[in-house]
Structures are given as structure tokens and as C-alpha cells.
PDB file of C-alpha atoms in Angstrom:
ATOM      1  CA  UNK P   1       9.636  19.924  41.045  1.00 44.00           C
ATOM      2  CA  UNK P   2       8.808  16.758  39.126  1.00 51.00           C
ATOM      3  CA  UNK P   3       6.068  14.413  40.041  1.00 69.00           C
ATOM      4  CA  UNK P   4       6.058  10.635  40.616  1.00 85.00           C
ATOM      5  CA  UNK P   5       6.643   8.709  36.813  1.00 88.00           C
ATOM      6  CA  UNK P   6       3.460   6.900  35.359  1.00 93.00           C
ATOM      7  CA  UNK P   7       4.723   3.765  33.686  1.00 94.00           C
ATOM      8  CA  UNK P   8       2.933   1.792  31.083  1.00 94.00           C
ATOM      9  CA  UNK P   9       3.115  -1.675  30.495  1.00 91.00           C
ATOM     10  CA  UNK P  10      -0.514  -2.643  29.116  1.00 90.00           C
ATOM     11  CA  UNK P  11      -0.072  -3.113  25.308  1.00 89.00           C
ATOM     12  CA  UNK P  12      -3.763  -1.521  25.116  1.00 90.00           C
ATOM     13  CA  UNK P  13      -2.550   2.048  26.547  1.00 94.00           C
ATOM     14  CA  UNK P  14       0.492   1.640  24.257  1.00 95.00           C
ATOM     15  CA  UNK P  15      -1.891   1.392  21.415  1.00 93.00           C
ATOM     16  CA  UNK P  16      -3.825   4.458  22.907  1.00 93.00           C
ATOM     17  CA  UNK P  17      -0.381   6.011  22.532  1.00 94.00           C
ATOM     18  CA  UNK P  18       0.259   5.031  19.367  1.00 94.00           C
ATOM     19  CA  UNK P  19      -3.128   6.423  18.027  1.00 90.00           C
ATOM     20  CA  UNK P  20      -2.322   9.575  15.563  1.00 86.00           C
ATOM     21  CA  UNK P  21      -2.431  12.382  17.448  1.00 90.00           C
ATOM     22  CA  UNK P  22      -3.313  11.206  21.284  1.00 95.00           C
ATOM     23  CA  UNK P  23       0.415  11.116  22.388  1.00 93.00           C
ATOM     24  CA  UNK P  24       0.642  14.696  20.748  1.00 94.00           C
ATOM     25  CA  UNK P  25      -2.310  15.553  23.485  1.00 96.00           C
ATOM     26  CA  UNK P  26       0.187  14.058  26.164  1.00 95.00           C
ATOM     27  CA  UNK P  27       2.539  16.272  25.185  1.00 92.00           C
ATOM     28  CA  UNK P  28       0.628  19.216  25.337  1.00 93.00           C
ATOM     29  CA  UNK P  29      -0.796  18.193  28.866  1.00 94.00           C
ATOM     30  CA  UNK P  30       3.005  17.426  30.153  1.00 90.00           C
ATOM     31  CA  UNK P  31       3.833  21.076  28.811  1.00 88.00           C
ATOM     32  CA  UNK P  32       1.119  23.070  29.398  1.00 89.00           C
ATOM     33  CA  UNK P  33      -0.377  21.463  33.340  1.00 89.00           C
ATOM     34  CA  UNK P  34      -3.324  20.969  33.751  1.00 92.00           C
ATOM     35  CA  UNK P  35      -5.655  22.345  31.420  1.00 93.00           C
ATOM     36  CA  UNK P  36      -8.656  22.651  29.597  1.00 95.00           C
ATOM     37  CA  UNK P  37      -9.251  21.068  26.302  1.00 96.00           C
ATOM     38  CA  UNK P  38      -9.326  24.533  24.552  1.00 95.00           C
ATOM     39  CA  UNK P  39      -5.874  24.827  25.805  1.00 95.00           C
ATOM     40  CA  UNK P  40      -4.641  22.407  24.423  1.00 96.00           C
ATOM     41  CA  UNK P  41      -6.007  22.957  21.068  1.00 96.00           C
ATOM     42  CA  UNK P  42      -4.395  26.479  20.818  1.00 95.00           C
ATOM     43  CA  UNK P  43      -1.161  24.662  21.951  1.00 93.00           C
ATOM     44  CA  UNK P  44      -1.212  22.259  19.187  1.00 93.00           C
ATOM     45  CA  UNK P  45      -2.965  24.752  16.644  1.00 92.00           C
ATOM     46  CA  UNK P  46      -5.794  22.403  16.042  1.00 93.00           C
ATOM     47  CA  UNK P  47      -9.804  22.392  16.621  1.00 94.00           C
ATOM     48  CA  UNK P  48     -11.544  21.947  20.096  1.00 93.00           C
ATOM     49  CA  UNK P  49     -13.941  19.505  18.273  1.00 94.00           C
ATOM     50  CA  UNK P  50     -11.127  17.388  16.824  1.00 93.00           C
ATOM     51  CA  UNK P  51      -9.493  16.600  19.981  1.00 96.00           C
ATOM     52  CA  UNK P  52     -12.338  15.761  21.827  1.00 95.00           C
ATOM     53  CA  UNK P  53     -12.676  11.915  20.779  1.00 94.00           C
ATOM     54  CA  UNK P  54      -9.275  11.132  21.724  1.00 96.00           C
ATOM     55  CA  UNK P  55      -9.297  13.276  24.839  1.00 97.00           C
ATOM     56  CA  UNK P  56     -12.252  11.007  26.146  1.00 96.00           C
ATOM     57  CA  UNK P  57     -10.420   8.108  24.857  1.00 95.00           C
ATOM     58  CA  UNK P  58      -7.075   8.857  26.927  1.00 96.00           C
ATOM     59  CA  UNK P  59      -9.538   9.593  29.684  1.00 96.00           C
ATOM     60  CA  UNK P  60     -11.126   6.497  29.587  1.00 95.00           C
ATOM     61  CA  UNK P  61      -7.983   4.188  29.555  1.00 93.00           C
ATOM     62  CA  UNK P  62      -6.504   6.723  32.424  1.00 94.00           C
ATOM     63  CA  UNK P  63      -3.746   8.082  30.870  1.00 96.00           C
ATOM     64  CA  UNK P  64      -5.227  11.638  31.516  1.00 97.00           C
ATOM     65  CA  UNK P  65      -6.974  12.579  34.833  1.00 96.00           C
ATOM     66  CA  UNK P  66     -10.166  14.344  34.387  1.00 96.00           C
ATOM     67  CA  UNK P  67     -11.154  17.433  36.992  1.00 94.00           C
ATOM     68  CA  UNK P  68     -14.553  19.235  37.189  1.00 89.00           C
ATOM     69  CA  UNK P  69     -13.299  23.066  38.018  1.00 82.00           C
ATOM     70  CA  UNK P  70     -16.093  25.340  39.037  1.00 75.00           C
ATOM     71  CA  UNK P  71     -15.967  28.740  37.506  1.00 67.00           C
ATOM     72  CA  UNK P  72     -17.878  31.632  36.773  1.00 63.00           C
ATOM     73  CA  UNK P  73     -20.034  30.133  34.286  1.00 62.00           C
ATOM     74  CA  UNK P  74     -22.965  27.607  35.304  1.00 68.00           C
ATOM     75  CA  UNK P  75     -21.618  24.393  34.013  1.00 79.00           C
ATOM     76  CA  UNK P  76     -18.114  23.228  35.855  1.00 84.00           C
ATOM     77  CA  UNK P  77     -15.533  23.043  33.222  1.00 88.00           C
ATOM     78  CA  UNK P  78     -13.387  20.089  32.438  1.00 93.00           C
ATOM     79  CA  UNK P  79      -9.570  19.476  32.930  1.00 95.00           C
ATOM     80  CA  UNK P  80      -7.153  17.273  32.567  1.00 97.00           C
ATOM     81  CA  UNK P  81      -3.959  16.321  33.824  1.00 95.00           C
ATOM     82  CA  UNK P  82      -0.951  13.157  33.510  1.00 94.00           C
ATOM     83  CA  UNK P  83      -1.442  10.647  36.390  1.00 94.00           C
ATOM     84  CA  UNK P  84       2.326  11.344  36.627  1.00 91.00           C
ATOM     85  CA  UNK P  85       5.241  13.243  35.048  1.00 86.00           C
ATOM     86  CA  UNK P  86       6.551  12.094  33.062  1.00 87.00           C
ATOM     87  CA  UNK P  87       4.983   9.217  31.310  1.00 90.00           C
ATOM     88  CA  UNK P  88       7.089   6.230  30.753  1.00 91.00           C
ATOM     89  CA  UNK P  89       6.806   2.790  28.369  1.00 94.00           C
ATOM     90  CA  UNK P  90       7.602  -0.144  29.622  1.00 94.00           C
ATOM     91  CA  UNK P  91       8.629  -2.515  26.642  1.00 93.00           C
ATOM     92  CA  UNK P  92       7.257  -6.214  26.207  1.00 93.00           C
ATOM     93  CA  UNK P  93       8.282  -7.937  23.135  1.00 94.00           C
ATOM     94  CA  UNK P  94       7.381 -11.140  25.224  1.00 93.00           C
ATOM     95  CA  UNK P  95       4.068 -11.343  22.916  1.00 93.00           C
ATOM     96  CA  UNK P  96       2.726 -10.753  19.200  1.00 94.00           C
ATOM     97  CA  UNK P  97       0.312  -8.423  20.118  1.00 93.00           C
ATOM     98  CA  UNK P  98       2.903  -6.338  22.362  1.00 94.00           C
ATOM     99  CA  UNK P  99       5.834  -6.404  20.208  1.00 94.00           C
ATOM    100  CA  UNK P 100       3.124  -4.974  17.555  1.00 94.00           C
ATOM    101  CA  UNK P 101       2.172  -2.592  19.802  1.00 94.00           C
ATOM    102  CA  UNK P 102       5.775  -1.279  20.468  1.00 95.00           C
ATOM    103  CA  UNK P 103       6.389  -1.205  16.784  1.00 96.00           C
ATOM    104  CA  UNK P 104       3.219   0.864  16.180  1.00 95.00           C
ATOM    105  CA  UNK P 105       4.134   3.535  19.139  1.00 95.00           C
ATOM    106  CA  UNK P 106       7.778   3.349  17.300  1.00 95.00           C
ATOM    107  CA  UNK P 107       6.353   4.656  14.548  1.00 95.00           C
ATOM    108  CA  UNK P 108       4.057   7.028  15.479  1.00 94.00           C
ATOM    109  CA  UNK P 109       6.890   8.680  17.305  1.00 94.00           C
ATOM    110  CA  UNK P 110       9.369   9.030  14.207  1.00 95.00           C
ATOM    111  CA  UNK P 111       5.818  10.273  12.062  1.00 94.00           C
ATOM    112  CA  UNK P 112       5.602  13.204  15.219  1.00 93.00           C
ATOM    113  CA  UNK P 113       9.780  13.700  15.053  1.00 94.00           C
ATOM    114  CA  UNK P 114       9.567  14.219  11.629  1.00 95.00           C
ATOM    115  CA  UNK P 115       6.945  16.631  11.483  1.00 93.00           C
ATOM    116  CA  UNK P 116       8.773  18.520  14.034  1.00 93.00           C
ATOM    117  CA  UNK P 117      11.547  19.026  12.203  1.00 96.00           C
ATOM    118  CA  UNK P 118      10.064  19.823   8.785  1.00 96.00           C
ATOM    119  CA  UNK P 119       8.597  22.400  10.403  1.00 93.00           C
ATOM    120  CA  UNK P 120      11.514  23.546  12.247  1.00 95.00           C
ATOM    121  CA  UNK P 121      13.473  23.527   9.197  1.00 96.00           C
ATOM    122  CA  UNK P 122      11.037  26.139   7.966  1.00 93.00           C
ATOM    123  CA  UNK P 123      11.208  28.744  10.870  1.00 91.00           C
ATOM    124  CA  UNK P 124      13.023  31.548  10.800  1.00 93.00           C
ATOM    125  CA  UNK P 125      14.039  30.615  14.587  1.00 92.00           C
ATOM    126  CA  UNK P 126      15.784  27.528  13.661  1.00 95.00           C
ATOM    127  CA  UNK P 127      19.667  27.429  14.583  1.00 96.00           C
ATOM    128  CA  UNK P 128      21.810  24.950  12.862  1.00 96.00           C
ATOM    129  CA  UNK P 129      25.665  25.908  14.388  1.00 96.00           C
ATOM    130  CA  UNK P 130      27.275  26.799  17.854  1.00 96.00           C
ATOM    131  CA  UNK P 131      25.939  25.769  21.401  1.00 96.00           C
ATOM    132  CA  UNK P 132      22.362  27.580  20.763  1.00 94.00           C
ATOM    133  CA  UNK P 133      22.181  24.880  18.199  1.00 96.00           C
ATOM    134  CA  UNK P 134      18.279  23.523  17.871  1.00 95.00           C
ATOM    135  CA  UNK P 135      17.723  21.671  15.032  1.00 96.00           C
ATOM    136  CA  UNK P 136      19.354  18.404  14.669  1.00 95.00           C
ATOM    137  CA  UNK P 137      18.718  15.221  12.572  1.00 94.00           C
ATOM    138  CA  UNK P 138      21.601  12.619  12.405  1.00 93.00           C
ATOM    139  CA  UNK P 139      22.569   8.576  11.756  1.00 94.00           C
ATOM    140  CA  UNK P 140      24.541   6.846  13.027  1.00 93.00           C
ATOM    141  CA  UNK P 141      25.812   2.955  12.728  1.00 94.00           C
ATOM    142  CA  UNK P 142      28.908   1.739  15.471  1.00 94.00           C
ATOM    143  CA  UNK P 143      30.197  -1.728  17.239  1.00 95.00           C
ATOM    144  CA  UNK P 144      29.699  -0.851  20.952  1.00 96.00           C
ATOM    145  CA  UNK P 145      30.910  -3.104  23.714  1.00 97.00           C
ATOM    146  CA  UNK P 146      28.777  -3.658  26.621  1.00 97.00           C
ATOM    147  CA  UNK P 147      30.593  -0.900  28.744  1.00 98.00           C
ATOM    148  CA  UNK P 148      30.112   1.469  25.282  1.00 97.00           C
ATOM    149  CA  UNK P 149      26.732   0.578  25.290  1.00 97.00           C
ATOM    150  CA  UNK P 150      25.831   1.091  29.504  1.00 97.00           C
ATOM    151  CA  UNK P 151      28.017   4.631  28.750  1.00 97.00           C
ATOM    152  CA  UNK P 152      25.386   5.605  25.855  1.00 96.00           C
ATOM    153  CA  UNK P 153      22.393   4.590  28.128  1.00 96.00           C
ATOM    154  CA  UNK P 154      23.553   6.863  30.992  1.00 97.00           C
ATOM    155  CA  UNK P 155      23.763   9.537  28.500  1.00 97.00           C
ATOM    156  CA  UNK P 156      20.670   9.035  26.629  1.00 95.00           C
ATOM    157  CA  UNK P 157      18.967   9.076  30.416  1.00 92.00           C
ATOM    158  CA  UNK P 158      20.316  12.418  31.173  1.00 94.00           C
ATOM    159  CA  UNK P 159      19.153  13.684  28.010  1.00 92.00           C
ATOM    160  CA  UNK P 160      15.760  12.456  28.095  1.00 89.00           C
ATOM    161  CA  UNK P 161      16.029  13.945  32.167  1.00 87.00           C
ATOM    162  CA  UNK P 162      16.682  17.331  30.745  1.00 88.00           C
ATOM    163  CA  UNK P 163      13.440  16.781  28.292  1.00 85.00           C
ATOM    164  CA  UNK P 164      11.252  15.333  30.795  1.00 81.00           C
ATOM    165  CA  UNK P 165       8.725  18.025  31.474  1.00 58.00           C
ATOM    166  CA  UNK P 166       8.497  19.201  35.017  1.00 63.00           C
ATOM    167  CA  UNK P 167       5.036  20.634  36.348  1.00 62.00           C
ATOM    168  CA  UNK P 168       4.163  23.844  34.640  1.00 58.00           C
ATOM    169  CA  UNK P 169       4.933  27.428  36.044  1.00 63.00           C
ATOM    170  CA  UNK P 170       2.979  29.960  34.443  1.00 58.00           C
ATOM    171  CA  UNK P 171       5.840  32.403  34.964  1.00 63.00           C
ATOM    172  CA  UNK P 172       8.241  29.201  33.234  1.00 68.00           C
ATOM    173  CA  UNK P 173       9.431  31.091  29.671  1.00 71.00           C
ATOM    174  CA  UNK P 174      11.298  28.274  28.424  1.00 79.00           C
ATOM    175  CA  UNK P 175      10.309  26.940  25.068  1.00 85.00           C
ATOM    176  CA  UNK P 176       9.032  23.828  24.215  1.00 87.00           C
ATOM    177  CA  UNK P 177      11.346  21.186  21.890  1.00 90.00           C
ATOM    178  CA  UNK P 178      10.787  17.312  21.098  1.00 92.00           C
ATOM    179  CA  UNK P 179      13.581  14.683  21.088  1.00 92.00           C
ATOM    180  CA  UNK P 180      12.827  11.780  18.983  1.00 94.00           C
ATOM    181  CA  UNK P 181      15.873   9.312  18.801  1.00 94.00           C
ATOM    182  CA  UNK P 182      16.479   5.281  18.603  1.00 94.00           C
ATOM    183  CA  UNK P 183      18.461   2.809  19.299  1.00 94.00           C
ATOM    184  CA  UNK P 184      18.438  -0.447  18.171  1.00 94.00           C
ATOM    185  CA  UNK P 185      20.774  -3.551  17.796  1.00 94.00           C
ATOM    186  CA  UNK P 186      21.461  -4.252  14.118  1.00 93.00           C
ATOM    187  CA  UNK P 187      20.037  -7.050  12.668  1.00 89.00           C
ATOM    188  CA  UNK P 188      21.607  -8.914   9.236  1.00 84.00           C
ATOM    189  CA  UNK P 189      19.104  -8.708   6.629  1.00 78.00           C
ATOM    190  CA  UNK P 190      19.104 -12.387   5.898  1.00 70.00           C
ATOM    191  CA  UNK P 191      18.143 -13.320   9.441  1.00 62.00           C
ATOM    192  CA  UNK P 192      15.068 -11.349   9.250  1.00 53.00           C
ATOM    193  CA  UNK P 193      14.202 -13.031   5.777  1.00 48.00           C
ATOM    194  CA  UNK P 194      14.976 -16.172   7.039  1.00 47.00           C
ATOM    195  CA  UNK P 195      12.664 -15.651   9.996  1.00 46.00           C
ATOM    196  CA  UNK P 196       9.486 -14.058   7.469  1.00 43.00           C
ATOM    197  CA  UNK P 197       9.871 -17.022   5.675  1.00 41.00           C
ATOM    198  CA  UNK P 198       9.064 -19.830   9.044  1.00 38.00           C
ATOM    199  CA  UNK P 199       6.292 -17.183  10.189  1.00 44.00           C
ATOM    200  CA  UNK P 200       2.829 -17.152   9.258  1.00 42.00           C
ATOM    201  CA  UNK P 201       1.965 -14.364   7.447  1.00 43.00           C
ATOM    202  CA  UNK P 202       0.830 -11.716   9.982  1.00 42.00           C
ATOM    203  CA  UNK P 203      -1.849  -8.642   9.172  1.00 39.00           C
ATOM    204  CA  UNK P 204      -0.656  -5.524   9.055  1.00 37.00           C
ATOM    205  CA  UNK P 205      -0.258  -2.687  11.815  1.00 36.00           C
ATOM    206  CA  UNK P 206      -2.952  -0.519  10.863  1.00 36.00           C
ATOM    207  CA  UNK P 207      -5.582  -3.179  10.704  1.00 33.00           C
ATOM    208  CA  UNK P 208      -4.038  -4.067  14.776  1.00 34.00           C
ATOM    209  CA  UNK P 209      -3.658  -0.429  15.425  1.00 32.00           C
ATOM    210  CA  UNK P 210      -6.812   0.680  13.915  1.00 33.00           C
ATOM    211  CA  UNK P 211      -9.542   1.575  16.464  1.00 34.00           C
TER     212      UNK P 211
END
């Protein structure tokens, strides 16, 4: 059973997003339920102490909910949870600073897809033919109409429904996969030079990103 969606629309928690590693910690979380921090980093094969920075960080910008669970030990133990499955992004491209902060999140996704699939491309479990088929990478360029493009939306929507992690089952044996995809209206090269060449020169993303 799937909880109520969390949207974001403050360009500052799409930053926090965008920040190496945190939306990989998101992932986890949406995968794994609540959980402890040690959890997570045997999920994502990486160090308690790396995580904890950008644990704290998600924490503090609420984009994971923090719970003080009383066990054996004397000191309650920490764990955290989504505010709501599954996270969503609300573009704005209305501002500098947003559109930036899009772009950034844009990229940090492709950075995780590709990793992914490198990886992927290296197991022994990957399948490349037939309907058990689970590595994909692919490119494609088209001229949609506007009922070609509302078909490919309703498509992409059930695709990303079948992705969207429901609340954990500890008996659930399914395994976990990431989707990465894109689509974007094609721009003529010459319109975007034309349009560098009225702007200001802006700074770059990692500067803006950079916390």
C-alpha cells in the first residue's frame, strides 16, 4: 500500500537533491523503510561515517523524518523515514536560480543512471534479450504531435507507477532497479547560441550547487 506523495517545489530541497550522493540516501530509505543509518550504508555499500553529514542535512531540510526508537541498548537509536512515498519534483524554470537547480538535479540523476548501468553491465545477472530483459540504455529523437506526446506521458506515468517504491515488507523479495530517462523538446543549436550571446555570463553549477 503506497503512502501519500511528498512533492517538492523549493529550489533549496532540489539542491539538497541534487547534492552527490543524498538522493542515493532517498533511494535507499524509499527501498529499504524506515531504517537506521547503518542500514542504509550496507544498502548502498558505503561507510556509516560518510553518510552521516548528508543524512543530517536531508534531516534538516525535512526530506527525511527522524525517529528516536528505544532498544535494548541505553541510548535510543535513530531512524529515518520519507515524509511520503514517493517523492516527487515539482519543476520551476520560472527563475535563474530554479531553472539552475533543475539542471543540477538533471544531472545528478544521469551521473546515478550511469553508474547503475556500468555496473550492471558488469554483473553476471544482467539480461540483455527476451521479456526478463534488465539492462537497457537507448536514444531516441521523433516529431510527436500533441496527442503523440499526451500518449508518451501516460506511458512514462505508468512506468514510473510500477518504479515508485511502495512501503517496505520485510517478507517483499523483489529486487531493487533504477529508471533514469528524459524527455525534452529539441532545441536548434543556433537559438541557444543566439540566446548565450544576449545573456550575461552566468557562474557555473558547481559554484551554485556547491554547499
Amino acid at each position: 500500500m503506497k503512502t501519500r506523495p511528498y512533492v517538492v517545489t523549493s529550489y533549496k530541497h532540489v539542491l539538497a537533491l541534487a547534492s552527490p550522493g543524498r538522493e542515493d540516501i532517498i533511494d535507499a530509505v524509499a527501498i529499504l523503510g524506515r531504517c537506521g543509518i547503518s542500514d542504509m550504508a550496507k544498502f548502498l555499500g558505503r561507510s556509516r561515517h560518510s553518510l552521516y553529514y548528508h543524512v543530517k542535512a536531508l534531516r534538516d531540510c525535512g526530506l527525511l523524518v527522524e525517529t528516536k526508537i528505544r532498544g535494548m541498548g541505553v541510548k535510543p537509536t535513530a531512524h529515518y523515514d520519507l515524509p511520503g512515498r514517493p517523492i516527487l519534483v515539482r519543476y520551476d524554470l520560472g527563475s535563474e536560480k530554479s531553472r539552475r537547480a533543475v539542471i543540477a538535479l538533471g544531472r545528478s540523476r544521469f551521473r546515478s543512471g550511469q553508474r547503475v548501468f556500468v555496473r550492471g553491465c558488469s554483473s553476471e545477472s544482467a539480461v540483455v534479450e527476451g521479456p526478463g530483459r534488465n539492462l537497457w540504455v537507448a536514444h531516441w529523437k521523433g516529431r510527436l504531435t500533441a496527442t503523440d506526446l499526451e500518449k508518451a506521458n501516460r506511458l512514462l506515468h505508468q512506468l514510473v507507477d510500477i518504479f515508485t517504491p511502495a512501503v517496505a515488507d520485510p517478507k517483499d523479495l523483489r529486487s531493487p532497479y533504477e529508471l533514469t530517462f528524459a524527455v525534452a523538446p529539441v532545441i536548434p543549436g543556433n537559438v541557444r547560441r543566439k540566446r548565450r550571446s544576449v545573456d550575461a555570463p552566468e557562474p557555473s553549477l558547481a559554484s551554485k550547487s556547491r554547499r
